[in-house]
């Protein structure tokens, strides 16, 4: 299926979930996070986009953008990008994609680690690259990239029972 | 390890009182880099494994937001340090896609040659280290490494550095190949082909090796795709998905090569997959060397790099798998967001399912056959 | 050459007579015993120091590189440099370790190995103690090593050591059984448990008349010595030197020495039992003995260079399901051959023929088993179809 027909299918199945289709270098579709998991299941099973290659977050001034790059191994072709806009920075929640594609397991943990975006339904959402107790989320634009002293950096070991 | 403490800790976690929990600590000779696994063992059988990463996290994504695109290239080199050229190629691809920069013909051919040489180097390292983990005290590893060193000589002649080459730029490569490089490359590759034949004949039929790798760490293809695994690990399970054919980039459409696959997805298949891919790479390099055109190697218009606002995702088939760069630009010389789609991190997703039920010694072998580099996982 | 052969004995005799003249019998005996012990230690430990050099050189040459060649001519000083380095390292005892057992354990591994040296005949008449039950004594000392391994790893209070100990205990205990069968065949053929009498009984070296027993014994002692391909105990790439993990300094040196001493004992006992010990034309006996032992040591090092490690369950399968039946078959065969034939050459020939028959049968059975093997893939790969 070409991406245009995939989009048409998607719009037919989830009429109010597809927000926009911005023009750009890659085929991008912006959706709402409400029924994200069903949307993903539709994409994986009906549109044969069975390979979630990349999952990341971009910190725009007014919102978080969660970006999913999808491919198909059954009908190989260019990338199909799905984006979710999260305007609320303080409590950014989005349904987890792990039940649909397990490749989201580590990538969502990393997105949580770096940005603080919470993925609901993730089987074990903890920090991946940084230690438990690290203050803040480094890839946010309001995290200052400077030298921190040891005391500012929070405890370096998790408590006894969680090691 | 007082008895009461052990019993209390184990009772806490709802498991058999016979299992012990071992740290395959960050300092370990056979984890490819600083990597920790908390392994729960029942005798010799692995009951659970939980990878803990982040020991090599250098914050490359954040660092890149304060550097110009030219300054990011050395950062990108150090991502997966056994195959630096392909990291650069992926990055340059993403930048050229975003900036609609053209790359001259000769530069494209040189890039293909370097990328395939890097693929060979990475696979030969994978093979050598797998033997090391099997316990054959360095001997096969040194044979493999010797050939790798000869190929690194080629890189040193072309780019000036044995390892972190800093050779490719968005718009081409930084300098042309020196005189006599092509002849030397041909000679070296002929020797490498002899080495491949010799190594395969000598090592692959070893009974101990067969007994230890066949049916060990089987990865079913649907699980592999679902976990986002790519590269030789995926093709060893039977899925013929190679980005050079599926989502072609650079000039790979002009070369005749096959996508080898294996059927079973165990460690032995992954081992044989590396050899098959090395031979295909040799064929591509010979085709490229024969057709190398003359011309410039750098697009002068790309000297002052100003990317328009927008975003692009460029990915290539690196030796480990699908390596992608997601660059979001807002018109400034530095990227707004720079994300690395890490091959090895996703290749690690199925480790738990592959390893549970196997023995401790198999865990080491399975992890070795995945051929991950921690620098790529932690970035 | 006869003169050189008996020279050490003549010197000892002379010393003894001199001492007898100046002191009572018990004094002379005691001093001669002490001299023998010192000589034994020298002869036992000197090769060990040399083997550290030999191993590194052999490994290096097999890997097509030079090995140590800077420290001294051909890198020979490396052996001493290694020893000095280990001795000057700090001796760390982990706080949580059981200190008494922790300190005793290296001794428990080293001392039995040294004790076995007492029954090894280095040349004609050059054996420290010609025990009637020499072989039994050697095997018993090998078993004490098991105790040393267990105490070392348990007292280290370290999970890695524990895991390594579990594996190697299974291995050590399992491989004593095939070793016993092979030894029994030798004892039957020579009619005695004493090492000297076994060497004397070999008109044809037992390796020729019962190659199966030789092979089984060699492999089993490799396993007892925790050497590649049976080096579960110290498999560097998996459990980071398991047993030796918490040891440093002099105690680590003792493990190190014990390991190389075990290799030397494997070689010495193989030579004594199967290769004819100190027998040989022209050259003095002790030259033959050391020559043969060093050849076997070279084979041991060679094996380390080339073979990967076997997984634990295959290891135990190999011992129980393969070596033990072969050993039993060999024992029965040797018993029959040596009973039927009174002429030793005839007996050796009969036994050799029988061994070859057993080998062919075993090979045939293996091929049959492989053909019917569950793992079709293994079959396909081995038969070249995959």
Tab-separated table of C-alpha atoms in Angstrom, chain A residues 18-143:
chain	number	residue	atom	x	y	z
A	18	UNK	CA	-5.877	12.429	12.288
A	19	UNK	CA	-5.155	16.086	12.897
A	20	UNK	CA	-2.987	17.089	9.973
A	21	UNK	CA	-0.723	15.886	7.224
A	22	UNK	CA	2.150	18.375	7.008
A	23	UNK	CA	4.147	18.435	3.796
A	24	UNK	CA	7.807	17.706	4.188
A	25	UNK	CA	10.598	15.409	3.153
A	26	UNK	CA	9.038	12.380	4.848
A	27	UNK	CA	5.392	11.329	4.757
A	28	UNK	CA	4.105	12.623	8.095
A	29	UNK	CA	0.768	12.244	9.827
A	30	UNK	CA	-0.186	13.970	13.091
A	31	UNK	CA	-2.671	12.145	15.304
A	32	UNK	CA	-4.322	12.620	18.665
A	33	UNK	CA	-3.148	10.470	21.552
A	34	UNK	CA	-6.617	9.307	22.654
A	35	UNK	CA	-6.960	6.072	20.713
A	36	UNK	CA	-3.328	5.748	19.837
A	37	UNK	CA	-3.033	2.069	20.551
A	38	UNK	CA	-5.907	1.093	18.274
A	39	UNK	CA	-4.479	3.357	15.639
A	40	UNK	CA	-1.134	1.626	15.904
A	41	UNK	CA	-2.737	-1.784	15.751
A	42	UNK	CA	-4.524	-0.730	12.591
A	43	UNK	CA	-1.259	0.509	11.106
A	44	UNK	CA	0.580	-2.627	12.041
A	45	UNK	CA	-1.990	-5.133	10.898
A	46	UNK	CA	-3.933	-3.491	8.088
A	47	UNK	CA	-1.262	-1.251	6.615
A	48	UNK	CA	1.463	-3.856	7.215
A	49	UNK	CA	3.735	-1.327	8.912
A	50	UNK	CA	5.209	-3.945	11.174
A	51	UNK	CA	8.572	-2.394	11.933
A	52	UNK	CA	8.824	0.504	14.348
A	53	UNK	CA	12.249	1.813	13.567
A	54	UNK	CA	12.519	4.951	15.631
A	55	UNK	CA	10.626	6.520	18.518
A	56	UNK	CA	11.691	9.839	19.895
A	57	UNK	CA	10.537	13.148	21.314
A	58	UNK	CA	11.217	16.668	20.094
A	59	UNK	CA	10.969	19.550	22.521
A	60	UNK	CA	9.289	22.457	20.691
A	61	UNK	CA	8.624	25.706	22.556
A	62	UNK	CA	4.894	25.109	22.757
A	63	UNK	CA	4.603	21.338	22.879
A	64	UNK	CA	6.304	17.966	23.006
A	65	UNK	CA	6.195	16.059	19.751
A	66	UNK	CA	6.411	12.301	20.013
A	67	UNK	CA	7.652	10.972	16.674
A	68	UNK	CA	7.296	7.402	15.417
A	69	UNK	CA	9.086	6.236	12.269
A	70	UNK	CA	7.362	3.187	10.815
A	71	UNK	CA	8.446	0.816	8.076
A	72	UNK	CA	7.134	-2.304	6.499
A	73	UNK	CA	9.269	-5.382	5.936
A	74	UNK	CA	6.471	-7.025	3.992
A	75	UNK	CA	6.131	-4.213	1.432
A	76	UNK	CA	9.401	-2.301	1.743
A	77	UNK	CA	9.245	1.388	1.058
A	78	UNK	CA	9.937	4.845	2.430
A	79	UNK	CA	9.213	5.899	5.974
A	80	UNK	CA	5.749	6.585	7.410
A	81	UNK	CA	6.016	9.101	10.217
A	82	UNK	CA	3.384	9.396	12.925
A	83	UNK	CA	3.492	12.331	15.300
A	84	UNK	CA	1.629	13.074	18.486
A	85	UNK	CA	1.530	16.596	19.869
A	86	UNK	CA	1.529	16.975	23.648
A	87	UNK	CA	0.961	20.596	24.624
A	88	UNK	CA	1.120	19.997	28.379
A	89	UNK	CA	4.795	19.985	29.379
A	90	UNK	CA	4.286	19.385	33.062
A	91	UNK	CA	2.408	16.157	32.730
A	92	UNK	CA	2.941	14.770	29.263
A	93	UNK	CA	1.224	11.401	28.947
A	94	UNK	CA	0.870	9.267	25.865
A	95	UNK	CA	-0.194	5.604	25.522
A	96	UNK	CA	2.709	3.235	25.231
A	97	UNK	CA	3.423	1.467	21.951
A	98	UNK	CA	5.025	-1.566	23.605
A	99	UNK	CA	1.949	-3.824	23.291
A	100	UNK	CA	2.020	-3.162	19.548
A	101	UNK	CA	5.729	-3.091	18.782
A	102	UNK	CA	8.175	-4.369	21.355
A	103	UNK	CA	10.909	-2.250	19.834
A	104	UNK	CA	9.365	0.645	21.734
A	105	UNK	CA	10.479	-0.870	25.037
A	106	UNK	CA	13.874	0.728	25.316
A	107	UNK	CA	13.126	3.758	23.211
A	108	UNK	CA	10.212	4.839	25.398
A	109	UNK	CA	12.336	4.401	28.469
A	110	UNK	CA	14.949	6.606	26.910
A	111	UNK	CA	12.374	9.230	25.943
A	112	UNK	CA	11.114	9.220	29.509
A	113	UNK	CA	14.664	9.515	30.772
A	114	UNK	CA	15.600	12.400	28.521
A	115	UNK	CA	12.327	14.333	28.351
A	116	UNK	CA	10.040	13.228	31.129
A	117	UNK	CA	7.259	12.081	28.813
A	118	UNK	CA	5.291	9.342	30.568
A	119	UNK	CA	4.195	6.392	28.457
A	120	UNK	CA	1.092	4.848	30.019
A	121	UNK	CA	1.053	1.094	29.918
A	122	UNK	CA	4.785	0.596	29.597
A	123	UNK	CA	5.811	-2.560	31.497
A	124	UNK	CA	8.558	-0.938	33.540
A	125	UNK	CA	9.104	2.732	32.784
A	126	UNK	CA	12.338	3.630	34.508
A	127	UNK	CA	15.350	5.621	33.504
A	128	UNK	CA	17.532	3.906	30.964
A	129	UNK	CA	20.768	5.799	30.481
A	130	UNK	CA	20.954	7.903	33.598
A	131	UNK	CA	20.807	6.838	37.176
A	132	UNK	CA	17.727	6.811	39.347
A	133	UNK	CA	17.778	10.067	41.209
A	134	UNK	CA	19.172	12.192	38.436
A	135	UNK	CA	17.558	15.609	38.819
A	136	UNK	CA	15.696	16.657	35.721
A	137	UNK	CA	15.455	15.569	32.158
A	138	UNK	CA	18.531	16.515	30.148
A	139	UNK	CA	17.283	16.859	26.584
A	140	UNK	CA	14.644	19.421	27.465
A	141	UNK	CA	15.504	22.842	26.211
A	142	UNK	CA	15.327	24.308	29.711
A	143	UNK	CA	18.037	21.965	31.006
